[in-house]
Amino acid sequence: MNNSRLKTNIMSVVILAVLWEIAGRTLDSVLIPPLSQIGSAWLRLLVSGKLLSNLMMSLWTLAAGFFLAVIIGVIVGVLMGRFRGVEYFLDLYINALMSAPMTAFVPVLILWFGLGVESRIAVVFLFAVFVIVINTMTGVKQVDRTFVEMGRSFGARETEVFFKIILPAAMPAVMAGIRLGMGRAVKGMVTAEMLLTLTGIGAMIMQYGSAFATDALFAVILTILIVAMITMKLVQVLDRRLTGWKAEIAIE
Amino acid sequence: MVEIQEVSKSFQKTVKDKTAEIKALTDVSLSVRENEFISIIGPSGCGKTTLLKIIDGLIPHDSGQILINGKRVSAPGPDRAVVFQTFALLPWRTVLANVEFSLELRRIPKEERNGIARDYLKRVGLEEFEHHYPHELSGGMQQRAGLARALAVNPMILLMDEPFGSVDAQTRQLLQEELLQLWQREQKTVIFITHSMDEAVYLSDRVVIMTPRPGRVAEILDVPLARPRIADDVRRDPKFVELTNYIWDSLKKAMENGH
């Protein structure tokens, strides 16, 4: 990130914070608590350990579900991209599920997996996996044929064609899928917790929302935003590591 | 020595549920001498790239055969290397790593690759750019890297598929001169696909003129210009002008007969 961009970003956050504080104080309503009050609620939650324990629970769910989504999503995407039979067999479902509202599946998953962590992991997985599959498949299919021809011409075996040409060439698209999948995984995590209302920061939202504890509610929401930002940043760092040779491509 | 004997090739093409057979090559015969520089010229769609891929063993042919020193070609082999029109450099590898790639695939031990690759980069004048990525280089430089990658595996036969087709005119002339110098030093048989008449005449010992689809050999022309050929002198040579004009007429005739 360049310097002037960082400066503008900070300025934007500061202006928003000041406006919020002013609005909160002048309106004096429980619906929009001033930022300072949210801050102290946040500190309270932090000191009591409630925020951290719930956050750790959420992050564990997120990590497990997302990890599974990446592994399975990339494998299925590669198979679909490489073998037309697999693509034709699966693309119907993948495309339907890609745009279907995943929230609708949450009750089913709860019935299947119970109220424990398995359900939440399954939701995160389901939210993230399809966009990874589709991007990986597209990436694999769009590998420049000349690269493959070049490899074969110099005597590459099939495994070499795959690992030394197709996979690295598809990597920017795979990473784009992983980035989009990360965003969806965070949504999945919060959605599952909100519907289950047992543990995690999603549960805290429902709890404080129904208790009109708006300062704590906003404190939790801000925490989620920060978590989302940090996870996105992590994926971006990974992306640069793996595909630094490529100029920025993905569109969010 | 490369012998191409009555090679034919058709493709299946499906357009709107209708499958049609397209004849790309019909009975192409040609023999290329050792260390000869031969160009194949013809209008787009005459199957010259298909022919090159068949010689490389990348795609099968329907009938006829290709012999290299008496041995039948059915797959790519260490005696041949291709220089691609679109360079085909892997964008995630540096120039050096791209040249090493061909050595890697040909199972040259790791310790030796670096030295060989750098040596060939030097021969094409890219030693200062070995750590650059392909997209940081001009088209001409990228193709020099492509040439280094092909030469590095020390093939007997260099197959070049319109290698200078996507660079600008000045770079093209420069690359042609460099290629001739390299060819004279390295002792290779070169089969060079082009659609440029003066490129074919300037570079080659013989020029093969092909007809439009289905591709056939219309004529094989000797280029009796002395070597080494100095670009500026050759292009002013009346014999050069006469030969390019002759090819032009021959191509025109081939196209008229073909339609």
Short mmCIF file of C-alpha atoms in Angstrom, two decimals:
data_model
loop_
_atom_site.label_atom_id
_atom_site.label_comp_id
_atom_site.label_asym_id
_atom_site.label_seq_id
_atom_site.Cartn_x
_atom_site.Cartn_y
_atom_site.Cartn_z
CA MET A 1 0.00 0.00 0.00
CA ASN A 2 1.45 3.35 -0.90
CA ASN A 3 1.78 6.19 1.50
CA SER A 4 -0.89 8.57 0.23
CA ARG A 5 -3.39 5.74 0.16
CA LEU A 6 -2.62 4.82 3.76
CA LYS A 7 -2.99 8.47 4.78
CA THR A 8 -6.36 8.75 3.09
CA ASN A 9 -7.49 5.49 4.66
CA ILE A 10 -6.61 6.73 8.13
CA MET A 11 -8.24 10.09 7.45
CA SER A 12 -11.43 8.33 6.33
CA VAL A 13 -11.58 6.25 9.52
CA VAL A 14 -10.92 9.28 11.73
CA ILE A 15 -13.62 11.35 10.03
CA LEU A 16 -16.15 8.55 10.33
CA ALA A 17 -15.28 8.06 14.01
CA VAL A 18 -15.68 11.75 14.78
CA LEU A 19 -19.01 11.98 12.92
CA TRP A 20 -20.25 8.91 14.75
CA GLU A 21 -19.25 10.31 18.13
CA ILE A 22 -21.02 13.60 17.37
CA ALA A 23 -24.13 11.85 16.07
CA GLY A 24 -24.24 9.56 19.09
CA ARG A 25 -23.94 12.45 21.53
CA THR A 26 -26.41 14.77 19.85
CA LEU A 27 -29.06 12.13 19.13
CA ASP A 28 -28.63 10.68 22.62
CA SER A 29 -30.46 7.53 21.59
CA VAL A 30 -29.88 3.94 22.63
CA LEU A 31 -29.98 3.04 18.93
CA ILE A 32 -26.77 4.90 18.07
CA PRO A 33 -24.43 4.89 21.03
CA PRO A 34 -21.44 7.25 20.71
CA LEU A 35 -18.20 5.61 19.68
CA SER A 36 -16.59 6.25 23.04
CA GLN A 37 -19.32 4.27 24.73
CA ILE A 38 -18.85 1.41 22.23
CA GLY A 39 -15.15 1.57 23.00
CA SER A 40 -15.67 1.19 26.70
CA ALA A 41 -18.14 -1.66 26.11
CA TRP A 42 -15.49 -3.29 23.95
CA LEU A 43 -12.92 -2.93 26.73
CA ARG A 44 -15.37 -4.38 29.23
CA LEU A 45 -15.96 -7.41 27.03
CA LEU A 46 -12.27 -7.79 26.51
CA VAL A 47 -11.37 -7.62 30.19
CA SER A 48 -14.11 -10.07 31.16
CA GLY A 49 -12.60 -12.51 28.67
CA LYS A 50 -15.99 -13.04 27.08
CA LEU A 51 -15.05 -11.53 23.75
CA LEU A 52 -11.81 -13.42 23.42
CA SER A 53 -13.19 -16.83 24.35
CA ASN A 54 -16.06 -16.43 21.90
CA LEU A 55 -13.75 -15.05 19.26
CA MET A 56 -11.37 -17.99 19.61
CA MET A 57 -14.31 -20.34 19.22
CA SER A 58 -15.39 -18.51 16.07
CA LEU A 59 -11.90 -18.42 14.61
CA TRP A 60 -11.40 -22.12 15.19
CA THR A 61 -14.65 -22.80 13.32
CA LEU A 62 -13.57 -20.45 10.57
CA ALA A 63 -10.11 -22.00 10.22
CA ALA A 64 -11.38 -25.59 10.16
CA GLY A 65 -14.22 -24.92 7.72
CA PHE A 66 -12.12 -22.76 5.45
CA PHE A 67 -9.21 -25.20 5.41
CA LEU A 68 -11.54 -28.01 4.34
CA ALA A 69 -13.11 -25.75 1.72
CA VAL A 70 -9.71 -24.92 0.22
CA ILE A 71 -8.54 -28.54 0.11
CA ILE A 72 -11.77 -29.98 -1.29
CA GLY A 73 -12.52 -26.94 -3.45
CA VAL A 74 -9.13 -26.97 -5.17
CA ILE A 75 -9.17 -30.76 -5.71
CA VAL A 76 -12.70 -30.76 -7.16
CA GLY A 77 -11.97 -27.64 -9.22
CA VAL A 78 -8.83 -29.20 -10.69
CA LEU A 79 -10.67 -32.41 -11.55
CA MET A 80 -13.48 -30.44 -13.19
CA GLY A 81 -11.01 -28.32 -15.12
CA ARG A 82 -9.01 -31.31 -16.32
CA PHE A 83 -11.73 -33.83 -17.10
CA ARG A 84 -14.74 -32.85 -19.12
CA GLY A 85 -16.72 -35.81 -17.76
CA VAL A 86 -16.28 -34.61 -14.20
CA GLU A 87 -17.17 -31.06 -15.22
CA TYR A 88 -20.40 -32.08 -16.98
CA PHE A 89 -21.28 -34.39 -14.09
CA LEU A 90 -20.92 -31.69 -11.44
CA ASP A 91 -21.28 -28.24 -12.94
CA LEU A 92 -25.07 -28.28 -12.67
CA TYR A 93 -24.93 -28.52 -8.87
CA ILE A 94 -21.91 -26.32 -8.42
CA ASN A 95 -23.48 -23.50 -10.42
CA ALA A 96 -26.80 -23.81 -8.61
CA LEU A 97 -25.15 -23.89 -5.19
CA MET A 98 -22.81 -21.06 -6.09
CA SER A 99 -25.64 -18.55 -6.26
CA ALA A 100 -28.11 -20.22 -3.88
CA PRO A 101 -28.60 -18.51 -0.50
CA MET A 102 -26.54 -20.78 1.72
CA THR A 103 -28.41 -19.62 4.80
CA ALA A 104 -31.28 -21.81 3.66
CA PHE A 105 -29.12 -24.88 4.19
CA VAL A 106 -28.16 -24.05 7.76
CA PRO A 107 -31.23 -25.71 9.40
CA VAL A 108 -30.56 -28.86 7.38
CA LEU A 109 -26.96 -28.92 8.50
CA ILE A 110 -28.02 -28.47 12.12
CA LEU A 111 -30.34 -31.44 11.74
CA TRP A 112 -27.54 -33.48 10.24
CA PHE A 113 -24.65 -32.46 12.43
CA GLY A 114 -26.34 -31.37 15.66
CA LEU A 115 -25.75 -28.22 17.66
CA GLY A 116 -22.01 -28.70 18.09
CA VAL A 117 -19.00 -27.30 16.30
CA GLU A 118 -19.45 -29.74 13.39
CA SER A 119 -22.50 -27.86 12.16
CA ARG A 120 -20.72 -24.53 12.22
CA ILE A 121 -17.72 -25.96 10.41
CA ALA A 122 -20.05 -27.43 7.82
CA VAL A 123 -21.70 -24.05 7.28
CA VAL A 124 -18.37 -22.26 6.85
CA PHE A 125 -17.28 -24.98 4.44
CA LEU A 126 -20.45 -24.74 2.40
CA PHE A 127 -20.31 -20.95 2.21
CA ALA A 128 -16.72 -20.97 0.94
CA VAL A 129 -16.27 -24.08 -1.16
CA PHE A 130 -18.19 -23.37 -4.37
CA VAL A 131 -16.51 -20.12 -5.29
CA ILE A 132 -13.16 -21.89 -4.83
CA VAL A 133 -14.28 -24.78 -7.05
CA ILE A 134 -15.47 -22.50 -9.83
CA ASN A 135 -12.43 -20.25 -9.84
CA THR A 136 -10.03 -23.20 -9.73
CA MET A 137 -11.86 -24.92 -12.57
CA THR A 138 -11.83 -21.78 -14.69
CA GLY A 139 -8.15 -21.24 -13.97
CA VAL A 140 -7.23 -24.78 -14.96
CA LYS A 141 -9.31 -24.63 -18.13
CA GLN A 142 -7.85 -21.32 -19.21
CA VAL A 143 -4.20 -22.34 -19.04
CA ASP A 144 -2.54 -21.27 -22.27
CA ARG A 145 -2.41 -24.35 -24.52
CA THR A 146 0.94 -23.28 -25.90
CA PHE A 147 2.51 -23.72 -22.45
CA VAL A 148 1.31 -27.31 -22.38
CA GLU A 149 2.51 -27.88 -25.93
CA MET A 150 5.87 -26.38 -25.08
CA GLY A 151 6.18 -28.72 -22.09
CA ARG A 152 5.25 -31.79 -24.11
CA SER A 153 7.63 -30.75 -26.85
CA PHE A 154 10.51 -30.70 -24.39
CA GLY A 155 9.50 -34.14 -23.16
CA ALA A 156 7.39 -33.38 -20.07
CA ARG A 157 5.45 -36.32 -18.60
CA GLU A 158 1.81 -35.89 -17.69
CA THR A 159 2.60 -35.32 -14.02
CA GLU A 160 5.17 -32.69 -14.97
CA VAL A 161 2.71 -30.98 -17.29
CA PHE A 162 0.31 -30.79 -14.37
CA PHE A 163 2.63 -29.76 -11.54
CA LYS A 164 5.07 -27.58 -13.46
CA ILE A 165 2.73 -25.94 -15.96
CA ILE A 166 -1.01 -26.25 -15.31
CA LEU A 167 -1.01 -25.79 -11.55
CA PRO A 168 1.28 -22.73 -11.42
CA ALA A 169 -0.47 -21.20 -14.42
CA ALA A 170 -3.84 -21.65 -12.72
CA MET A 171 -2.57 -20.32 -9.40
CA PRO A 172 -3.76 -16.70 -9.80
CA ALA A 173 -7.31 -17.92 -10.44
CA VAL A 174 -7.09 -20.41 -7.57
CA MET A 175 -5.97 -17.61 -5.27
CA ALA A 176 -8.79 -15.38 -6.49
CA GLY A 177 -11.19 -18.15 -5.50
CA ILE A 178 -9.52 -18.51 -2.14
CA ARG A 179 -9.79 -14.78 -1.53
CA LEU A 180 -13.48 -14.70 -2.40
CA GLY A 181 -13.95 -17.90 -0.40
CA MET A 182 -12.39 -16.26 2.65
CA GLY A 183 -14.97 -13.48 2.59
CA ARG A 184 -17.76 -15.98 2.27
CA ALA A 185 -16.31 -18.13 5.04
CA VAL A 186 -16.49 -15.22 7.50
CA LYS A 187 -20.11 -14.67 6.51
CA GLY A 188 -20.77 -18.36 7.01
CA MET A 189 -19.20 -18.32 10.42
CA VAL A 190 -21.30 -15.42 11.69
CA THR A 191 -24.48 -16.74 10.06
CA ALA A 192 -24.11 -20.16 11.65
CA GLU A 193 -23.48 -18.68 15.06
CA MET A 194 -26.38 -16.28 14.77
CA LEU A 195 -28.77 -19.07 13.87
CA LEU A 196 -27.44 -21.43 16.53
CA THR A 197 -27.12 -18.65 19.17
CA LEU A 198 -24.97 -20.82 21.40
CA THR A 199 -21.35 -19.81 21.02
CA GLY A 200 -19.09 -17.49 19.08
CA ILE A 201 -19.35 -13.85 18.19
CA GLY A 202 -22.47 -14.46 16.10
CA ALA A 203 -24.23 -15.67 19.23
CA MET A 204 -23.08 -12.54 21.08
CA ILE A 205 -24.71 -10.42 18.40
CA MET A 206 -28.07 -12.10 18.84
CA GLN A 207 -27.74 -11.93 22.60
CA TYR A 208 -26.91 -8.20 22.80
CA GLY A 209 -29.32 -7.35 20.01
CA SER A 210 -32.29 -8.85 21.80
CA ALA A 211 -31.18 -7.25 25.08
CA PHE A 212 -30.89 -3.78 23.44
CA ALA A 213 -27.30 -3.61 24.63
CA THR A 214 -26.37 -1.61 21.56
CA ASP A 215 -22.94 -0.52 22.76
CA ALA A 216 -21.85 -4.14 23.23
CA LEU A 217 -23.62 -5.07 19.99
CA PHE A 218 -21.63 -2.52 18.01
CA ALA A 219 -18.46 -3.58 19.81
CA VAL A 220 -18.97 -7.13 18.55
CA ILE A 221 -19.80 -5.96 15.03
CA LEU A 222 -16.63 -3.88 14.91
CA THR A 223 -14.68 -6.92 16.06
CA ILE A 224 -16.12 -8.93 13.17
CA LEU A 225 -15.14 -6.20 10.72
CA ILE A 226 -11.61 -6.23 12.07
CA VAL A 227 -11.44 -10.03 11.88
CA ALA A 228 -12.68 -9.91 8.28
CA MET A 229 -10.06 -7.32 7.41
CA ILE A 230 -7.24 -9.28 9.01
CA THR A 231 -8.19 -12.57 7.35
CA MET A 232 -8.40 -10.83 3.98
CA LYS A 233 -4.99 -9.34 4.54
CA LEU A 234 -3.56 -12.77 5.39
CA VAL A 235 -4.94 -14.22 2.17
CA GLN A 236 -3.51 -11.29 0.23
CA VAL A 237 -0.07 -11.91 1.71
CA LEU A 238 -0.31 -15.57 0.72
CA ASP A 239 -1.46 -14.51 -2.74
CA ARG A 240 1.55 -12.24 -3.23
CA ARG A 241 3.83 -15.04 -2.10
CA LEU A 242 2.40 -17.52 -4.58
CA THR A 243 1.54 -15.36 -7.55
CA GLY A 244 3.76 -12.32 -7.14
CA TRP A 245 4.76 -12.73 -10.78
CA LYS A 246 1.29 -11.77 -11.87
CA ALA A 247 -0.04 -8.24 -11.79
CA GLU A 248 -3.18 -7.84 -9.70
CA ILE A 249 -6.06 -9.56 -11.44
CA ALA A 250 -8.96 -10.63 -9.26
CA ILE A 251 -12.12 -8.59 -9.06
CA GLU A 252 -13.91 -8.84 -5.75
CA MET B 1 18.54 -35.75 -42.16
CA VAL B 2 14.78 -35.29 -42.04
CA GLU B 3 12.56 -37.11 -44.49
CA ILE B 4 8.92 -36.23 -44.74
CA GLN B 5 7.15 -38.82 -46.86
CA GLU B 6 3.63 -38.29 -48.17
CA VAL B 7 2.31 -36.97 -44.89
CA SER B 8 -1.41 -36.25 -44.75
CA LYS B 9 -3.50 -34.90 -41.92
CA SER B 10 -7.18 -34.11 -41.47
CA PHE B 11 -9.02 -32.55 -38.57
CA GLN B 12 -12.55 -33.08 -37.40
CA LYS B 13 -14.31 -29.80 -37.00
CA THR B 14 -17.72 -29.50 -35.43
CA VAL B 15 -19.82 -26.47 -36.18
CA LYS B 16 -23.43 -26.48 -35.01
CA ASP B 17 -23.73 -30.27 -34.64
CA LYS B 18 -22.27 -30.83 -38.08
CA THR B 19 -18.94 -32.55 -38.10
CA ALA B 20 -16.87 -31.86 -41.13
CA GLU B 21 -13.50 -33.20 -42.02
CA ILE B 22 -10.94 -30.58 -42.90
CA LYS B 23 -7.92 -31.66 -44.83
CA ALA B 24 -4.96 -29.77 -43.47
CA LEU B 25 -2.15 -31.50 -45.34
CA THR B 26 -2.14 -33.76 -48.39
CA ASP B 27 0.83 -35.88 -49.38
CA VAL B 28 3.52 -33.53 -48.19
CA SER B 29 6.95 -34.83 -49.09
CA LEU B 30 10.21 -33.11 -48.40
CA SER B 31 13.69 -34.05 -47.41
CA VAL B 32 15.87 -31.74 -45.39
CA ARG B 33 19.63 -32.15 -45.41
CA GLU B 34 21.77 -32.06 -42.34
CA ASN B 35 22.60 -28.50 -41.24
CA GLU B 36 20.34 -27.11 -43.91
CA PHE B 37 18.28 -24.00 -43.28
CA ILE B 38 14.93 -24.56 -44.90
CA SER B 39 11.90 -22.27 -44.80
CA ILE B 40 8.32 -23.25 -45.33
CA ILE B 41 6.18 -20.43 -46.64
CA GLY B 42 2.51 -20.33 -47.48
CA PRO B 43 -0.71 -18.43 -46.88
CA SER B 44 -2.46 -18.67 -43.50
CA GLY B 45 -4.26 -21.95 -43.09
CA CYS B 46 -1.98 -23.92 -45.40
CA GLY B 47 -1.10 -26.23 -42.54
CA LYS B 48 2.51 -25.14 -42.11
CA THR B 49 2.27 -25.00 -38.33
CA THR B 50 0.47 -28.36 -38.36
CA LEU B 51 3.36 -29.78 -40.38
CA LEU B 52 5.86 -28.44 -37.88
CA LYS B 53 3.94 -29.98 -34.97
CA ILE B 54 3.85 -33.29 -36.81
CA ILE B 55 7.60 -33.16 -37.34
CA ASP B 56 8.02 -32.44 -33.64
CA GLY B 57 5.76 -35.39 -32.83
CA LEU B 58 3.29 -33.23 -30.90
CA ILE B 59 0.33 -34.30 -33.02
CA PRO B 60 -0.16 -37.55 -34.95
CA HIS B 61 -0.52 -37.70 -38.71
CA ASP B 62 -3.00 -39.83 -40.62
CA SER B 63 -0.72 -41.35 -43.24
CA GLY B 64 2.80 -41.21 -44.55
CA GLN B 65 5.81 -41.03 -42.30
CA ILE B 66 8.53 -38.79 -40.92
CA LEU B 67 12.04 -40.18 -40.62
CA ILE B 68 14.90 -38.56 -38.77
CA ASN B 69 18.16 -40.26 -39.64
CA GLY B 70 16.08 -43.25 -40.66
CA LYS B 71 14.09 -43.42 -37.42
CA ARG B 72 10.33 -42.94 -37.44
CA VAL B 73 8.99 -40.00 -35.47
CA SER B 74 5.97 -40.62 -33.27
CA ALA B 75 6.60 -38.37 -30.26
CA PRO B 76 8.76 -35.39 -29.28
CA GLY B 77 12.39 -36.36 -28.82
CA PRO B 78 15.73 -34.91 -27.71
CA ASP B 79 16.88 -34.48 -31.32
CA ARG B 80 14.32 -31.69 -31.87
CA ALA B 81 13.39 -28.45 -30.14
CA VAL B 82 10.73 -25.89 -30.99
CA VAL B 83 10.83 -22.09 -30.93
CA PHE B 84 7.23 -20.88 -30.57
CA GLN B 85 5.58 -17.94 -32.27
CA THR B 86 4.12 -16.66 -28.99
CA PHE B 87 7.42 -17.38 -27.17
CA ALA B 88 5.65 -19.70 -24.66
CA LEU B 89 7.79 -18.45 -21.79
CA LEU B 90 6.35 -19.33 -18.38
CA PRO B 91 5.44 -16.00 -16.75
CA TRP B 92 6.16 -17.23 -13.21
CA ARG B 93 9.74 -18.12 -14.04
CA THR B 94 12.61 -15.76 -14.60
CA VAL B 95 14.37 -15.78 -17.95
CA LEU B 96 17.09 -18.02 -16.50
CA ALA B 97 14.55 -20.40 -14.97
CA ASN B 98 12.72 -20.52 -18.29
CA VAL B 99 15.86 -21.61 -20.10
CA GLU B 100 16.54 -24.12 -17.34
CA PHE B 101 13.03 -25.48 -17.80
CA SER B 102 13.86 -27.34 -21.00
CA LEU B 103 16.95 -28.81 -19.34
CA GLU B 104 14.87 -29.81 -16.33
CA LEU B 105 12.37 -31.64 -18.53
CA ARG B 106 15.19 -33.36 -20.37
CA ARG B 107 16.53 -34.59 -17.01
CA ILE B 108 19.81 -32.72 -17.06
CA PRO B 109 21.21 -32.85 -13.48
CA LYS B 110 20.41 -29.81 -11.40
CA GLU B 111 24.04 -28.76 -10.92
CA GLU B 112 24.62 -28.53 -14.66
CA ARG B 113 21.45 -26.68 -15.64
CA ASN B 114 22.45 -23.29 -14.35
CA GLY B 115 25.76 -23.24 -16.19
CA ILE B 116 24.30 -24.42 -19.49
CA ALA B 117 21.38 -21.99 -19.31
CA ARG B 118 23.63 -19.03 -18.57
CA ASP B 119 25.93 -20.00 -21.39
CA TYR B 120 23.07 -19.95 -23.91
CA LEU B 121 21.64 -16.74 -22.49
CA LYS B 122 25.03 -15.23 -23.16
CA ARG B 123 25.02 -16.48 -26.73
CA VAL B 124 21.72 -14.73 -27.40
CA GLY B 125 22.89 -11.61 -25.56
CA LEU B 126 20.58 -11.84 -22.55
CA GLU B 127 23.11 -12.45 -19.80
CA GLU B 128 22.18 -9.23 -18.05
CA PHE B 129 18.49 -10.07 -17.99
CA GLU B 130 18.58 -13.55 -16.51
CA HIS B 131 16.73 -12.53 -13.36
CA HIS B 132 14.00 -10.61 -15.18
CA TYR B 133 10.54 -12.01 -15.70
CA PRO B 134 9.32 -12.41 -19.28
CA HIS B 135 6.77 -9.59 -19.05
CA GLU B 136 9.59 -7.19 -18.18
CA LEU B 137 11.26 -7.84 -21.53
CA SER B 138 10.47 -6.68 -25.06
CA GLY B 139 9.12 -9.17 -27.58
CA GLY B 140 12.48 -9.47 -29.26
CA MET B 141 14.21 -10.24 -25.98
CA GLN B 142 11.53 -12.75 -25.06
CA GLN B 143 12.10 -14.59 -28.30
CA ARG B 144 15.85 -14.59 -27.70
CA ALA B 145 15.06 -16.35 -24.42
CA GLY B 146 12.82 -18.77 -26.32
CA LEU B 147 15.68 -19.45 -28.71
CA ALA B 148 18.12 -19.96 -25.83
CA ARG B 149 15.69 -22.43 -24.23
CA ALA B 150 15.53 -24.44 -27.46
CA LEU B 151 19.29 -24.35 -28.11
CA ALA B 152 20.13 -25.25 -24.50
CA VAL B 153 18.99 -28.86 -24.95
CA ASN B 154 21.38 -29.07 -27.92
CA PRO B 155 18.92 -30.39 -30.49
CA MET B 156 20.00 -31.58 -33.92
CA ILE B 157 16.98 -29.94 -35.50
CA LEU B 158 15.53 -26.58 -34.60
CA LEU B 159 11.85 -26.20 -35.46
CA MET B 160 10.85 -22.56 -35.63
CA ASP B 161 7.18 -21.62 -35.91
CA GLU B 162 6.96 -18.07 -37.25
CA PRO B 163 9.31 -17.10 -34.44
CA PHE B 164 9.61 -13.46 -35.46
CA GLY B 165 5.97 -13.02 -36.44
CA SER B 166 5.06 -11.05 -33.35
CA VAL B 167 7.91 -8.56 -33.12
CA ASP B 168 8.30 -5.23 -34.86
CA ALA B 169 10.05 -4.91 -38.21
CA GLN B 170 13.41 -3.56 -37.02
CA THR B 171 13.69 -6.13 -34.23
CA ARG B 172 12.74 -8.76 -36.74
CA GLN B 173 15.70 -7.92 -39.01
CA LEU B 174 18.04 -7.89 -36.06
CA LEU B 175 16.82 -11.27 -34.87
CA GLN B 176 17.19 -12.70 -38.37
CA GLU B 177 20.83 -11.66 -38.50
CA GLU B 178 21.48 -13.03 -35.04
CA LEU B 179 19.80 -16.29 -35.94
CA LEU B 180 21.98 -16.71 -39.02
CA GLN B 181 25.12 -16.09 -36.98
CA LEU B 182 24.01 -18.58 -34.34
CA TRP B 183 23.06 -21.13 -36.97
CA GLN B 184 26.45 -20.87 -38.60
CA ARG B 185 28.19 -21.41 -35.28
CA GLU B 186 25.94 -24.08 -33.81
CA GLN B 187 25.59 -26.40 -36.81
CA LYS B 188 21.89 -27.15 -36.68
CA THR B 189 19.27 -28.17 -39.15
CA VAL B 190 16.60 -25.47 -39.10
CA ILE B 191 13.04 -25.84 -40.33
CA PHE B 192 11.60 -22.36 -40.29
CA ILE B 193 7.93 -21.51 -40.79
CA THR B 194 7.21 -18.01 -42.06
CA HIS B 195 4.81 -16.03 -44.13
CA SER B 196 7.37 -13.38 -44.97
CA MET B 197 8.96 -13.78 -48.39
CA ASP B 198 12.11 -11.78 -47.75
CA GLU B 199 12.63 -13.47 -44.41
CA ALA B 200 12.49 -16.85 -46.15
CA VAL B 201 14.92 -15.80 -48.90
CA TYR B 202 17.34 -14.01 -46.59
CA LEU B 203 17.64 -16.93 -44.17
CA SER B 204 17.29 -20.09 -46.18
CA ASP B 205 19.17 -22.51 -48.35
CA ARG B 206 15.84 -23.61 -49.81
CA VAL B 207 12.32 -22.28 -49.61
CA VAL B 208 9.31 -24.61 -49.67
CA ILE B 209 6.20 -22.96 -51.08
CA MET B 210 2.90 -24.44 -49.91
CA THR B 211 -0.59 -24.18 -51.31
CA PRO B 212 -3.61 -23.12 -49.28
CA ARG B 213 -5.78 -25.76 -47.64
CA PRO B 214 -5.30 -28.61 -48.12
CA GLY B 215 -1.61 -27.85 -47.78
CA ARG B 216 0.59 -29.38 -50.43
CA VAL B 217 4.12 -28.62 -51.52
CA ALA B 218 3.72 -26.40 -54.56
CA GLU B 219 7.37 -25.85 -55.24
CA ILE B 220 10.81 -26.06 -53.66
CA LEU B 221 13.13 -23.22 -54.52
CA ASP B 222 16.91 -23.05 -54.17
CA VAL B 223 18.36 -19.83 -52.80
CA PRO B 224 21.78 -19.48 -54.43
CA LEU B 225 22.90 -16.46 -52.39
CA ALA B 226 26.41 -16.68 -50.96
CA ARG B 227 26.98 -16.97 -47.22
CA PRO B 228 27.69 -15.39 -44.85
CA ARG B 229 24.89 -13.08 -45.84
CA ILE B 230 25.18 -9.46 -44.80
CA ALA B 231 21.62 -8.22 -44.47
CA ASP B 232 22.03 -4.85 -46.16
CA ASP B 233 23.98 -6.26 -49.08
CA VAL B 234 21.72 -9.22 -49.62
CA ARG B 235 18.56 -7.17 -49.67
CA ARG B 236 19.99 -4.98 -52.43
CA ASP B 237 21.21 -7.94 -54.42
CA PRO B 238 19.16 -8.19 -57.66
CA LYS B 239 19.05 -11.96 -57.19
CA PHE B 240 17.35 -11.43 -53.82
CA VAL B 241 14.73 -9.19 -55.37
CA GLU B 242 14.21 -11.63 -58.19
CA LEU B 243 13.74 -14.55 -55.78
CA THR B 244 11.21 -12.76 -53.58
CA ASN B 245 9.27 -11.72 -56.67
CA TYR B 246 9.36 -15.28 -57.89
CA ILE B 247 7.97 -16.55 -54.58
CA TRP B 248 5.26 -13.93 -54.70
CA ASP B 249 4.19 -15.07 -58.17
CA SER B 250 4.33 -18.68 -57.14
CA LEU B 251 2.23 -18.06 -54.04
CA LYS B 252 -0.30 -16.14 -56.09
CA LYS B 253 -0.54 -18.98 -58.55
CA ALA B 254 -0.89 -21.51 -55.75
CA MET B 255 -3.68 -19.49 -54.20
CA GLU B 256 -5.54 -19.11 -57.47
CA ASN B 257 -5.34 -22.81 -58.17
CA GLY B 258 -6.42 -23.60 -54.67
CA HIS B 259 -9.70 -21.68 -54.99
#
